Short mmCIF file of C-alpha atoms in Angstrom, two decimals:
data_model
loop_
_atom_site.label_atom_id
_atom_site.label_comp_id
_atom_site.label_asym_id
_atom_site.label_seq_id
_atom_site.Cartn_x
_atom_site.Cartn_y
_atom_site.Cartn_z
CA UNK A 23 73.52 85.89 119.34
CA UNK A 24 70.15 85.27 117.18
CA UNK A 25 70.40 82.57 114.55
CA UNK A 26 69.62 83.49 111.11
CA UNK A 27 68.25 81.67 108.44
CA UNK A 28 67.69 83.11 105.08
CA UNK A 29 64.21 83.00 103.59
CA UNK A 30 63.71 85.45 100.41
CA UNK A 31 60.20 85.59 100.29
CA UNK A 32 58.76 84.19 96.55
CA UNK A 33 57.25 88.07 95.53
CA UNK A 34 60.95 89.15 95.64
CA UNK A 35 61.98 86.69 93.54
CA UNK A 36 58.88 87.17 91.03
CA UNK A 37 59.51 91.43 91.48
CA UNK A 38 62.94 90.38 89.96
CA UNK A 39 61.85 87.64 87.03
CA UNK A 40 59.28 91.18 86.65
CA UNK A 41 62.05 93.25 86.17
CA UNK A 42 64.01 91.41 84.23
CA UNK A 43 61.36 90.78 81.92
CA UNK A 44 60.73 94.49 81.24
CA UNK A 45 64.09 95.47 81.01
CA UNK A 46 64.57 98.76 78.91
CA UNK A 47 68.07 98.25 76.57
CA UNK A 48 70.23 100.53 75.62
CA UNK A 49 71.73 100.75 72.06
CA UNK A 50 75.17 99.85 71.49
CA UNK A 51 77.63 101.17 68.95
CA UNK A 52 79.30 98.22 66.47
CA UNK A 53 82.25 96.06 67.28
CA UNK A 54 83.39 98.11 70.39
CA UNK A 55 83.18 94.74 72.34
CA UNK A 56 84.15 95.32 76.04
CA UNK A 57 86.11 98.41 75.47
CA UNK A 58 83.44 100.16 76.77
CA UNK A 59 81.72 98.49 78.91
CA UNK A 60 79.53 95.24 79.08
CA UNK A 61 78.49 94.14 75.81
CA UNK A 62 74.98 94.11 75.20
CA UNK A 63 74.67 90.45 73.15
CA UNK A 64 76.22 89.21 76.40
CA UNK A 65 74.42 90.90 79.16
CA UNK A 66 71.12 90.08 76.92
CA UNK A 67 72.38 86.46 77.64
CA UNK A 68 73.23 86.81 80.90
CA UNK A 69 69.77 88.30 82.07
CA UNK A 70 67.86 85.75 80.58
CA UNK A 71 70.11 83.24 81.88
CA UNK A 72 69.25 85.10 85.41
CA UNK A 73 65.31 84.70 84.45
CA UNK A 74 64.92 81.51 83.25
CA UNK A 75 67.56 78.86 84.57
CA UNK A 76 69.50 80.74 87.56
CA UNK A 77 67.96 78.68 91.35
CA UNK A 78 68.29 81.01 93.90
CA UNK A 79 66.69 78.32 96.51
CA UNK A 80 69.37 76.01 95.75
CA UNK A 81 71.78 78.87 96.69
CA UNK A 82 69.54 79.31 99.87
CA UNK A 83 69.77 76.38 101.00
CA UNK A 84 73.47 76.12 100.29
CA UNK A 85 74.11 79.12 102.30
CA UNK A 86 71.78 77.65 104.98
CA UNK A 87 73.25 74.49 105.44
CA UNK A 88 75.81 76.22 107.57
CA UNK A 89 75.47 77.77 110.89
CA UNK A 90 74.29 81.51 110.40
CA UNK A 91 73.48 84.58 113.37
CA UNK A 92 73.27 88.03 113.44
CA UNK A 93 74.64 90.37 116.48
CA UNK A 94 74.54 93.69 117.24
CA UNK A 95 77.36 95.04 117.66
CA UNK A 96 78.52 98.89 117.65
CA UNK A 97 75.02 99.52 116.41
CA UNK A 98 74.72 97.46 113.06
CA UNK A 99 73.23 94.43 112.78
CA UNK A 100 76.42 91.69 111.73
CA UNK A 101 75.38 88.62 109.90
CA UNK A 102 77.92 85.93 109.98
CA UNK A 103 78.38 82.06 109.19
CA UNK A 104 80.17 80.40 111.94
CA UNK A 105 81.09 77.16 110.79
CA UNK A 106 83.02 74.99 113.11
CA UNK A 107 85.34 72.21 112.73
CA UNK A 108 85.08 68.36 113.47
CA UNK A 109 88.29 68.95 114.80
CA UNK A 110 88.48 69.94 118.65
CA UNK A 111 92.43 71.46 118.16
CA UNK A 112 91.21 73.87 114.70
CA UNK A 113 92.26 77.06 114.50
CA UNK A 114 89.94 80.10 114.31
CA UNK A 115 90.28 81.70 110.68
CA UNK A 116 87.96 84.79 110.06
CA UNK A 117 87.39 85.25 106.36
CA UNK A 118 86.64 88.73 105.49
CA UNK A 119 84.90 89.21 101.85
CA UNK A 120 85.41 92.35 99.99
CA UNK A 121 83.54 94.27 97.07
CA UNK A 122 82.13 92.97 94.94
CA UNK A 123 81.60 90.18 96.74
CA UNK A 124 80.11 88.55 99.81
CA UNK A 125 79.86 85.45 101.80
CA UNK A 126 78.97 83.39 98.73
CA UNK A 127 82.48 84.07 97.54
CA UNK A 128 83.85 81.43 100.37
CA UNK A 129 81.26 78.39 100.22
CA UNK A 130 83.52 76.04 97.78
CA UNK A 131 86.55 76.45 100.76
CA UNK A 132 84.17 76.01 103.83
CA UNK A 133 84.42 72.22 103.28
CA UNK A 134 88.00 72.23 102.90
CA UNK A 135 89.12 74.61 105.70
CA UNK A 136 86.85 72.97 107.95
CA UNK A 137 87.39 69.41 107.43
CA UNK A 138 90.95 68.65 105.50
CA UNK A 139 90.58 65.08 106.51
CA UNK A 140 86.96 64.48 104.45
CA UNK A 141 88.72 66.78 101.41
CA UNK A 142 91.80 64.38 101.62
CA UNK A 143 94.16 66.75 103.55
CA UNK A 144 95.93 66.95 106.68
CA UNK A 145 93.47 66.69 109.87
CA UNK A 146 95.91 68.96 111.14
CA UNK A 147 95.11 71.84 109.01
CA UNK A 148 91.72 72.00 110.21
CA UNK A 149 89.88 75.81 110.71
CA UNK A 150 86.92 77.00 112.81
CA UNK A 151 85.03 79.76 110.33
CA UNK A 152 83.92 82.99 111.23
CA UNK A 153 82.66 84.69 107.93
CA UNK A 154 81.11 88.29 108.25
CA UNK A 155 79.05 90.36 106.22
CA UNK A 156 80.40 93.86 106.19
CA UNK A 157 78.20 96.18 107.41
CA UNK A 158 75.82 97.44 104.08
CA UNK A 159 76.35 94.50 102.57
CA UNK A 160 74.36 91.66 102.46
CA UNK A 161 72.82 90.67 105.42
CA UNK A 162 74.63 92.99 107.11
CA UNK A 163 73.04 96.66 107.77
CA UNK A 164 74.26 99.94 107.67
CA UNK A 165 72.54 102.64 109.48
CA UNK A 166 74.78 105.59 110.08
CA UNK A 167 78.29 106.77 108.89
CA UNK A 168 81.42 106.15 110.30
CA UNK A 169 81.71 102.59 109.34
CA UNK A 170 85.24 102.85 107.92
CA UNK A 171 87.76 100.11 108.13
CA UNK A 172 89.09 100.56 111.30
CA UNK A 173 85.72 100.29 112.66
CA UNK A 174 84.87 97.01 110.76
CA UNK A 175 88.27 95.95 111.98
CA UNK A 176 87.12 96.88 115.59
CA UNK A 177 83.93 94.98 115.22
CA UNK A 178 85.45 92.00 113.90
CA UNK A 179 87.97 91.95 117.15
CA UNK A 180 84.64 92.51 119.13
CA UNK A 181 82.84 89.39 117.33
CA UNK A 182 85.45 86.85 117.52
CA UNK A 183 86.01 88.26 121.75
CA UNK A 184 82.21 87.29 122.00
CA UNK A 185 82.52 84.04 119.77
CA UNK A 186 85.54 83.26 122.78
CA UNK A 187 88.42 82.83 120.47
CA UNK A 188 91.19 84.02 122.12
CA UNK A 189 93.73 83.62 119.64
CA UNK A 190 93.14 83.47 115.89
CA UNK A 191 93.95 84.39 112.10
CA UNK A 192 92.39 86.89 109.65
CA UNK A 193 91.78 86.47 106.04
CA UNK A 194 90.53 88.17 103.21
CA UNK A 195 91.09 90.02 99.73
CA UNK A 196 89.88 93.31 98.82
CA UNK A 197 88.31 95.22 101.44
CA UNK A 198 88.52 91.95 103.38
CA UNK A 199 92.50 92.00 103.07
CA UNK A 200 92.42 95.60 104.15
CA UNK A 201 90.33 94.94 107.11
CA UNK A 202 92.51 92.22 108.25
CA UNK A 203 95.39 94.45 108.21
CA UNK A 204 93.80 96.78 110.20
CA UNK A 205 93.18 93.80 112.52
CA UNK A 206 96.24 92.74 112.55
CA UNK A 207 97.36 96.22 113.91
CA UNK A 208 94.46 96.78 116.31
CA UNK A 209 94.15 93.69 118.03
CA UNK A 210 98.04 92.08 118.30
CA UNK A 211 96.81 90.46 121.43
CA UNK A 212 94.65 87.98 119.82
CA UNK A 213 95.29 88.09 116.36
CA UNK A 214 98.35 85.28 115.42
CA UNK A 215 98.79 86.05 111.64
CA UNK A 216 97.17 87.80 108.90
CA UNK A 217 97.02 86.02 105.20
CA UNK A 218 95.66 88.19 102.30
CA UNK A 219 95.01 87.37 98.27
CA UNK A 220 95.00 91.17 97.46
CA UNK A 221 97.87 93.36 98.82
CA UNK A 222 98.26 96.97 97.16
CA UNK A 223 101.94 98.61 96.77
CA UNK A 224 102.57 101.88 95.97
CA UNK A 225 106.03 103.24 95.04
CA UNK A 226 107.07 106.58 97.38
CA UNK A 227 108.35 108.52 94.63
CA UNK A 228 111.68 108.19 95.45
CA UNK A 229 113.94 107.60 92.06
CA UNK A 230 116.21 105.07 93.35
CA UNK A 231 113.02 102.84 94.44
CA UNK A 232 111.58 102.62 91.35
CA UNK A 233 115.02 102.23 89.53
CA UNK A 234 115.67 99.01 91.42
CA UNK A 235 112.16 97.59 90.14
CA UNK A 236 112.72 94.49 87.35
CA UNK A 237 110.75 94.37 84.44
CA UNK A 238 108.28 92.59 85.92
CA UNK A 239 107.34 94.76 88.57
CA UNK A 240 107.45 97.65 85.75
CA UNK A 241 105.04 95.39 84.46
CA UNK A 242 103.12 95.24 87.90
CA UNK A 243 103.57 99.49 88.41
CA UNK A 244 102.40 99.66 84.91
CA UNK A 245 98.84 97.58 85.68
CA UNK A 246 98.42 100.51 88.79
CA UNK A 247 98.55 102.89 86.47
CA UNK A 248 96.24 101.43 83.83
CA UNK A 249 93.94 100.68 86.68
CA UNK A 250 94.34 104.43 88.14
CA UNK A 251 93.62 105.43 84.35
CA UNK A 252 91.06 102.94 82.77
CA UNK A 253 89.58 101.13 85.46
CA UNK A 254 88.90 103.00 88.88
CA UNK A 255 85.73 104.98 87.29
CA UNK A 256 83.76 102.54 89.73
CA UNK A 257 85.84 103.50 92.57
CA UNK A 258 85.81 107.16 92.14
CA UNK A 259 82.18 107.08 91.60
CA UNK A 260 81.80 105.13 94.82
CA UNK A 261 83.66 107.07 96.92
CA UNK A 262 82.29 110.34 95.84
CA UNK A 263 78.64 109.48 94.95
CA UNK A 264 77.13 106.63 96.70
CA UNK A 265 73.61 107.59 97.13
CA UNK A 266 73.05 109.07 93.90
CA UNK A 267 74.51 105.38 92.37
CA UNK A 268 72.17 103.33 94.21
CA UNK A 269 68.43 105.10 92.61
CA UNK A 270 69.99 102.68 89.08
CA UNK A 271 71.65 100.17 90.95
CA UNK A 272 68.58 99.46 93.27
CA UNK A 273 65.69 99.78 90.72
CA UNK A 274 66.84 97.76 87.65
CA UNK A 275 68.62 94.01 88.14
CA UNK A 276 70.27 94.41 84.50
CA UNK A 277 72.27 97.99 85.86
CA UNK A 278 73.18 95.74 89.36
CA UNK A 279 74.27 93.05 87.05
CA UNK A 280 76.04 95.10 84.96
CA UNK A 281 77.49 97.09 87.59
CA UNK A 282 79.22 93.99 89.22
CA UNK A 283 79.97 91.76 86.20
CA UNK A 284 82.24 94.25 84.91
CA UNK A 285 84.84 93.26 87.53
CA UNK A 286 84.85 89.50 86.47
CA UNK A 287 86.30 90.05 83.59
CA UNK A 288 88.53 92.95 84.32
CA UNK A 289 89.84 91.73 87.87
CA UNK A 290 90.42 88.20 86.65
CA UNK A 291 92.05 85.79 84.32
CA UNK A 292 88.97 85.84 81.71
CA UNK A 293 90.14 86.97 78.38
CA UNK A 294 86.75 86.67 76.62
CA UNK A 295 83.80 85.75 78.78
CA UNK A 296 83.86 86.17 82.81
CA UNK A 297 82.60 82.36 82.91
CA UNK A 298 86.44 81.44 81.78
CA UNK A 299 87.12 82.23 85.39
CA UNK A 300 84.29 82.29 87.87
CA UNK A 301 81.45 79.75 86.83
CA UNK A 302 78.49 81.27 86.26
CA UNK A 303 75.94 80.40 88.59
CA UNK A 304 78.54 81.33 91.32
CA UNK A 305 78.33 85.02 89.61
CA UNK A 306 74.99 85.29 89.91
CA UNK A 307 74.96 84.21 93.62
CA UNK A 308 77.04 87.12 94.38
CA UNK A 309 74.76 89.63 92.12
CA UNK A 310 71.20 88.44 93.18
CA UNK A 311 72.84 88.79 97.21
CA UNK A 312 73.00 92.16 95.92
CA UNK A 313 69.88 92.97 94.81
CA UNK A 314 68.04 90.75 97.33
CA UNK A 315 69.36 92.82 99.66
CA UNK A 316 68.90 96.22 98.06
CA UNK A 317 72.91 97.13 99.31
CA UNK A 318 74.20 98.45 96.38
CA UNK A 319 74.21 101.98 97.66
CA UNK A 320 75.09 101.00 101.11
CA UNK A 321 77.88 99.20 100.28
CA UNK A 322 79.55 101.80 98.40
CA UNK A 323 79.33 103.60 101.70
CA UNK A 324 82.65 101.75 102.24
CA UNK A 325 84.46 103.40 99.58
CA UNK A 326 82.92 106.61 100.69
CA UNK A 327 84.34 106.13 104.01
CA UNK A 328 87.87 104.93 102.61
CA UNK A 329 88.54 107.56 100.54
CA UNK A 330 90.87 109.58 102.30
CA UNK A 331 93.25 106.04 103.32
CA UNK A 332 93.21 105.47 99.51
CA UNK A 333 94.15 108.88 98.88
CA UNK A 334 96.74 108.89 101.40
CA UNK A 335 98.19 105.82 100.80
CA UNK A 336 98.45 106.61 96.86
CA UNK A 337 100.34 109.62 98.11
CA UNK A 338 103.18 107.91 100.02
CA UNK A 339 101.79 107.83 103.20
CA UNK A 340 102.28 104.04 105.61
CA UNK A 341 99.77 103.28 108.06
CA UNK A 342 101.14 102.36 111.55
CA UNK A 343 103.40 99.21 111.12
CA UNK A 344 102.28 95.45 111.96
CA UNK A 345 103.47 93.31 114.25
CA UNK A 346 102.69 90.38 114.07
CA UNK A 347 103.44 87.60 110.73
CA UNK A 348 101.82 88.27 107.17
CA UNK A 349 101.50 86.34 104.68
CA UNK A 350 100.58 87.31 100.68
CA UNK A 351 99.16 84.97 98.31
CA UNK A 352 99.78 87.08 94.32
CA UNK A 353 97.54 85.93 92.05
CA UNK A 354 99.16 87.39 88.91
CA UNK A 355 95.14 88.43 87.30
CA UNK A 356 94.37 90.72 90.16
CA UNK A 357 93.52 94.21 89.71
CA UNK A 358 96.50 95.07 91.89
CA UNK A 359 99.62 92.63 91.74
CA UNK A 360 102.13 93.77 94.63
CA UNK A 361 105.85 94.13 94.34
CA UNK A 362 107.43 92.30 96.69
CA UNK A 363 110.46 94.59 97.52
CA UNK A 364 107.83 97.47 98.40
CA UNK A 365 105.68 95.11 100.35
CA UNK A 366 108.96 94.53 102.33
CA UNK A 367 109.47 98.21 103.21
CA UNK A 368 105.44 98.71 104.11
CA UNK A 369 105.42 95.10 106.16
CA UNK A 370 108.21 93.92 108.02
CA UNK A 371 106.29 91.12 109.76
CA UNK A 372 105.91 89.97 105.71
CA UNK A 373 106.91 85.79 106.62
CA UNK A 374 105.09 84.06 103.89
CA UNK A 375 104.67 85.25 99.99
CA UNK A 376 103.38 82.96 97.48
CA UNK A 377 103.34 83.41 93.30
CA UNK A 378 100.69 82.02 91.98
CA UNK A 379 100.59 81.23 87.77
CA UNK A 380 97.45 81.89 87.28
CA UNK A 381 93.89 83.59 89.37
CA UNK A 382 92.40 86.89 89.93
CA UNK A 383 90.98 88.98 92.15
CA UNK A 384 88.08 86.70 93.39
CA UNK A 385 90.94 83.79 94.60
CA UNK A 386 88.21 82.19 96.73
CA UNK A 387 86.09 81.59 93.15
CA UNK A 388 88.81 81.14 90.51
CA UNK A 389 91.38 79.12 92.82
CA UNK A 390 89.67 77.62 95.67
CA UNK A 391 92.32 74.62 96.27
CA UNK A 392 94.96 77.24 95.81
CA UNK A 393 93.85 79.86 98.04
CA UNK A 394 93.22 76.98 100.85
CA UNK A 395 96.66 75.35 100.11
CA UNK A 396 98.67 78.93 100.72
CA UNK A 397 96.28 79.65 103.72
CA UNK A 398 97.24 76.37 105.22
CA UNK A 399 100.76 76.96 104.32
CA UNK A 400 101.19 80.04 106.03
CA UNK A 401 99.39 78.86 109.00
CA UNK A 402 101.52 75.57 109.81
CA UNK A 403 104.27 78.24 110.36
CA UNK A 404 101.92 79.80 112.81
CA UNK A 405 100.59 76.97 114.26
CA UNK A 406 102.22 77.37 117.93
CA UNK A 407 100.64 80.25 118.85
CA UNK A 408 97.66 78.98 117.14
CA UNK A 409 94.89 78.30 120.76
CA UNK A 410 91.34 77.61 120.20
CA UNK A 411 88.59 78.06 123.10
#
């Protein structure tokens, strides 16, 4: 394994302040606010924000400060963090990120995870990190098809066999939850539990299932639909047209911006501005990773690769069952809230569900202490199996 350190080299950063500068707006009709998209008073904001005050360096060296490599493995290049614990008895935890997102989404729960006893928690609950980049994203390449989940998933069980932990957990939300499932299926041998912040539940059709649904998971099938109806244009556009997507995506910072802030208001508990739930400077992290990187189109690659699962699984269809625990921490803001009582006929290793009042889809961001609290939670239950090297 090569260590990695980032260094963005100063003309990318000036090609961007460039860019930014020289923007070409659009026009906007009046008082549509985000009906339609990002508003342009607040993306005009945003950008300049981005220009004039945003410090990528200090978000370089943050990311630096940890342990980073890169490995081959199956033919891509995987950039990880590996961040291990002060505590010799931790237990391996691979956090998986998803889209829109990236390893920046994880960097205010390192500290904690790693080292409860400096964050004022239980020594106990201590965690060895393995955080991935997903192959097109990030650091992370992506030169050939195939890379669909179950051969991230295979990858991952590959990195953590060379890393020499023998038994461990997997973590994630969004793509990240549903490559940790597919872990959790694949490699039973090694993996102890499986904790996700994003779990998707689709009704089979059958009459008497959805009659036995309360009003608040109505409310929850309800939000599917709206998402199915309003808010999956990214998704469909992804999985059908990845390369034409990335010519904008990759050539103008305000379209990448644009592109991803979107979600952080309509994945999380924002009403008005995304800020209300992810700060801002966090945001921008995640974007500039983005364009640093020039993986807009090759990230969509994943939904490309995905969409017959997502088909199939919208259809009725269960993927081989689990067997070993899950646990599901519901933020009630995410763009998919799950119903329990379906969750329970798709998992029935399902040992640890947690209802949280308030958070989105980007727990790691908007609920940091709450996302490591459940985590924790749900591995005390596993900690007997839980060996490190």
């Amino acid at each position: 394994m090569h260590p990695f350190r980032i260094d963005i080299p100063q003309d990318q950063l000036d090609d961007l302040h460039r860019r930014l500068d020289a923007t070409r707006w659009p026009d906007e009709l009046p008082g549509v606010g985000w009906e339609r998209g990002v508003p342009l008073d607040y993306l005009r904001k945003l950008a300049a924000y981005w220009r004039t005050s945003f410090d990528w360096r200090a978000v370089e060296a943050e990311l630096n400060a940890h342990p980073q490599f890169v490995e081959e493995i199956d033919g891509a290049r995987v950039h990880f963090l590996h961040v291990t614990s002060p505590e010799p008895d931790a237990t391996p935890l691979l956090l998986t990120h998803g889209w829109p997102g990236s390893v920046a989404e994880f960097l205010d729960v390192i500290g904690p995870l790693t080292d409860p006893r400096a964050h004022g928690g239980d020594p106990a609950d201590a965690f060895h990190l393995v955080i991935p980049s997903i192959p097109g994203y990030g650091f992370s390449t992506l030169t050939e098809t195939g890379w669909d989940t179950a051969r991230i998933a295979r990858a991952w069980a590959e990195l953590m066999a060379r890393l020499g932990y023998e038994r461990y957990v997997a973590q994630g939300g969004d793509a990240g939850a549903v490559i940790s499932l597919e872990l959790g299926r694949i490699d039973p041998e090694h993996v102890i539990g499986v904790h996700v912040n994003m779990l998707m539940t689709f009704p089979s059709g059958d009459p008497a299932e959805l009659a036995g649904l309360d009003e608040r998971d109505q409310a929850r099938l309800a939000k599917l639909g709206r998402f199915d109806a309003e808010l999956s244009g990214y998704m469909k556009l992804q999985q059908t047209r990845p390369q034409t997507l990335a010519y904008g995506l990759t050539d103008s910072p305000v379209g990448q911006l644009a592109w991803i802030v979107e979600k952080f208001l309509d994945w999380t508990g924002a009403t008005n501005l995304p800020e209300e739930a992810v700060d801002r400077d966090r945001l921008l992290a995640n974007v500039t990773i983005y364009w640093l990187t020039a993986t807009a189109g090759s990230s969509a690659q994943f939904y490309y690769e995905g969409a017959a699962g997502v088909r199939a699984a919208a259809a009725g269809a269960t993927p081989p069952p689990l067997t070993v625990p899950v646990g599901v921490a519901v933020f009630p803001d995410d763009i998919f809230v799950p119903i329990r009582s379906l969750a329970d006929r798709d998992i029935p290793t399902l040992t640890h569900w947690t209802e949280f009042e308030r958070g989105g889809h980007f727990a790691a961001l908007e609920q940091p202490a709450e996302l490591t609290g459940d985590i924790r939670a749900f591995v005390r239950t596993l900690r007997p199996a839980a060996v490190t090297v």
